[in-house]
Amino acid sequence: MKIFNPRHFLRHISMPTLREFTTAHVLYARLNIDWEQPPETLPTQLADAVEALDASLPNSDLPAAEREAIGHDIHIWYDDLRRAHMMSNGLAIKEFQVACNGDVEMEAAFDSRDEREKALWMMAFRDKAFRDAELHIAFQAKTNGKYWKKHRIQPGLDPTRDRAKLEAFCHEVAKLYKKVGAGDGTHIEISERAADGSIQLAIYVEGPVTAIAHFSENHFKRITTRIALETALVYHPDSGFVETIVKGGAANHTAVLQLFGKHVVEKEIAPEAIEKARFKLNALRDGMLEPFDDWSVHGVEKVRLRRARFSPNGSTGISFEVEAPPAKDQDDAIKLALENLKIQHTFEAEYNLIRACLMVYPLTSADQKTTHFSFDVSSTGSSTIKNLSAHNQQIANIVLQALNVIEADEVPA
């Protein structure tokens, strides 16, 4: 279920995991749960108990400070369930396993639990590894955006863990956003990724005053708040590659890297920008109709082009998109474009394929049911491949190579 619903989420959690997570949570001391009742009724009883506690606060005789503390714990409860819901996927579970490699207790806990239960267990008993994985996946999801850049600096640098130096770095980054109304509040988190030894710095800066409309206690309200401006940097000591997500353009990326050198690694650095390899999407116009490879060799039954955006050669002001039906047996976007687009000679132009969404259907077997997956690619070199599982990332790159969109040595990092 993509949309988070606390009751729906709890219904999928077995009694042992539900009890472990709840008893370890800060809210548990304020709840009265009968763990001896039938396991199938526990999720409903737990959800009812939290909702009843929340509903009782406005009419409670407790001091205002105590009511506020209880309300905060209830907020943490729902937020933790939402975070576990977001991390209940194969990519996050793989991050957990890599981060806790050799952890016998974790391996035993993961042996008989589904993805939701694994996420809850990690949050309750390996909260640092859970948060590290959460930060890494959040960064990974943004590497397709316009705020991401990649540079090369010196390898083998040792980023400091000293809080005072990290805070100084954070405050200097905050100054870059002063011109857009940012405040003085800052927060920084540092994490290390076991999979590749990279080090990530996640920086939060108090953003400008923003008015938002929302629902609180079933009432529509307007409030002013300061949403955090997020900046992140990932340094790979082995290669010297450094990835940044920074708002404000190339100048701010450079400024953040210089500050990273001054405060975090205490060395002067000379960043060398690495341009993204462009995807040769025009190759899809022929390859989708007559594939160059036998897909079954790669464990793939079929590849379809779900969406295709075209733009006239030499012009970026005009583009149009063709979208195909989702069903596997329907014509894809290339066939629809060829059958339906009519070009008048007075407007004759050469069109380039600039953006595409590919759907991949893996081969299925009698004892294993697999589902299709999709990813977006842009001629500028951006893609959503990093958001796929490790296995599907490999298949996606094999497909792009087979279609001559990329060369073997151009596999996205």
PDB file of N, CA and C in Angstrom, residues 128 131-132 135-136 159-163 166 187-192 199-203 264:
ATOM      1  N   LYS A 128      20.321   3.547  14.966  1.00  0.00           N
ATOM      2  CA  LYS A 128      21.362   4.277  14.216  1.00  0.00           C
ATOM      3  C   LYS A 128      21.480   3.728  12.796  1.00  0.00           C
ATOM      4  N   ARG A 131      18.452   4.890  10.813  1.00  0.00           N
ATOM      5  CA  ARG A 131      18.543   6.281  10.395  1.00  0.00           C
ATOM      6  C   ARG A 131      19.570   6.453   9.285  1.00  0.00           C
ATOM      7  N   ASP A 132      20.700   5.752   9.372  1.00  0.00           N
ATOM      8  CA  ASP A 132      21.709   5.835   8.315  1.00  0.00           C
ATOM      9  C   ASP A 132      21.123   5.387   6.979  1.00  0.00           C
ATOM     10  N   LEU A 135      18.738   7.996   5.613  1.00  0.00           N
ATOM     11  CA  LEU A 135      19.444   9.127   5.006  1.00  0.00           C
ATOM     12  C   LEU A 135      20.028   8.769   3.651  1.00  0.00           C
ATOM     13  N   HIS A 136      20.607   7.570   3.540  1.00  0.00           N
ATOM     14  CA  HIS A 136      21.226   7.160   2.286  1.00  0.00           C
ATOM     15  C   HIS A 136      20.186   7.032   1.175  1.00  0.00           C
ATOM     16  N   PRO A 159      37.184  12.800   6.844  1.00  0.00           N
ATOM     17  CA  PRO A 159      36.264  13.803   7.398  1.00  0.00           C
ATOM     18  C   PRO A 159      36.203  13.733   8.923  1.00  0.00           C
ATOM     19  N   THR A 160      36.194  14.886   9.557  1.00  0.00           N
ATOM     20  CA  THR A 160      36.175  14.948  11.010  1.00  0.00           C
ATOM     21  C   THR A 160      34.838  14.481  11.573  1.00  0.00           C
ATOM     22  N   ARG A 161      34.881  13.966  12.795  1.00  0.00           N
ATOM     23  CA  ARG A 161      33.653  13.638  13.532  1.00  0.00           C
ATOM     24  C   ARG A 161      33.457  14.606  14.693  1.00  0.00           C
ATOM     25  N   ASP A 162      34.320  15.594  14.818  1.00  0.00           N
ATOM     26  CA  ASP A 162      34.245  16.562  15.907  1.00  0.00           C
ATOM     27  C   ASP A 162      32.999  17.436  15.731  1.00  0.00           C
ATOM     28  N   ARG A 163      32.116  17.431  16.733  1.00  0.00           N
ATOM     29  CA  ARG A 163      30.851  18.133  16.610  1.00  0.00           C
ATOM     30  C   ARG A 163      31.036  19.640  16.423  1.00  0.00           C
ATOM     31  N   LEU A 166      31.908  20.256  12.824  1.00  0.00           N
ATOM     32  CA  LEU A 166      30.748  19.984  11.973  1.00  0.00           C
ATOM     33  C   LEU A 166      29.708  21.092  12.108  1.00  0.00           C
ATOM     34  N   HIS A 187      21.069  22.041  11.760  1.00  0.00           N
ATOM     35  CA  HIS A 187      21.219  20.690  12.306  1.00  0.00           C
ATOM     36  C   HIS A 187      22.034  19.886  11.300  1.00  0.00           C
ATOM     37  N   ILE A 188      22.917  19.025  11.788  1.00  0.00           N
ATOM     38  CA  ILE A 188      23.748  18.224  10.885  1.00  0.00           C
ATOM     39  C   ILE A 188      23.817  16.790  11.390  1.00  0.00           C
ATOM     40  N   GLU A 189      23.751  15.832  10.462  1.00  0.00           N
ATOM     41  CA  GLU A 189      23.883  14.414  10.778  1.00  0.00           C
ATOM     42  C   GLU A 189      24.978  13.829   9.901  1.00  0.00           C
ATOM     43  N   ILE A 190      25.813  12.965  10.479  1.00  0.00           N
ATOM     44  CA  ILE A 190      26.868  12.299   9.728  1.00  0.00           C
ATOM     45  C   ILE A 190      26.637  10.794   9.808  1.00  0.00           C
ATOM     46  N   SER A 191      26.781  10.115   8.687  1.00  0.00           N
ATOM     47  CA  SER A 191      26.582   8.666   8.653  1.00  0.00           C
ATOM     48  C   SER A 191      27.575   8.048   7.686  1.00  0.00           C
ATOM     49  N   GLU A 192      27.880   6.785   7.929  1.00  0.00           N
ATOM     50  CA  GLU A 192      28.799   6.045   7.071  1.00  0.00           C
ATOM     51  C   GLU A 192      28.076   4.865   6.448  1.00  0.00           C
ATOM     52  N   ILE A 199      30.893   8.483   3.131  1.00  0.00           N
ATOM     53  CA  ILE A 199      30.511   9.243   4.319  1.00  0.00           C
ATOM     54  C   ILE A 199      29.541  10.329   3.883  1.00  0.00           C
ATOM     55  N   GLN A 200      28.398  10.383   4.545  1.00  0.00           N
ATOM     56  CA  GLN A 200      27.358  11.336   4.165  1.00  0.00           C
ATOM     57  C   GLN A 200      27.139  12.368   5.261  1.00  0.00           C
ATOM     58  N   LEU A 201      27.044  13.622   4.844  1.00  0.00           N
ATOM     59  CA  LEU A 201      26.689  14.726   5.734  1.00  0.00           C
ATOM     60  C   LEU A 201      25.338  15.266   5.289  1.00  0.00           C
ATOM     61  N   ALA A 202      24.355  15.239   6.177  1.00  0.00           N
ATOM     62  CA  ALA A 202      23.030  15.786   5.892  1.00  0.00           C
ATOM     63  C   ALA A 202      22.854  17.044   6.724  1.00  0.00           C
ATOM     64  N   ILE A 203      22.607  18.159   6.062  1.00  0.00           N
ATOM     65  CA  ILE A 203      22.548  19.462   6.729  1.00  0.00           C
ATOM     66  C   ILE A 203      21.148  20.040   6.565  1.00  0.00           C
ATOM     67  N   VAL A 264      35.707  20.373   7.384  1.00  0.00           N
ATOM     68  CA  VAL A 264      35.479  18.947   7.626  1.00  0.00           C
ATOM     69  C   VAL A 264      36.721  18.106   7.374  1.00  0.00           C
TER      70      VAL A 264
END
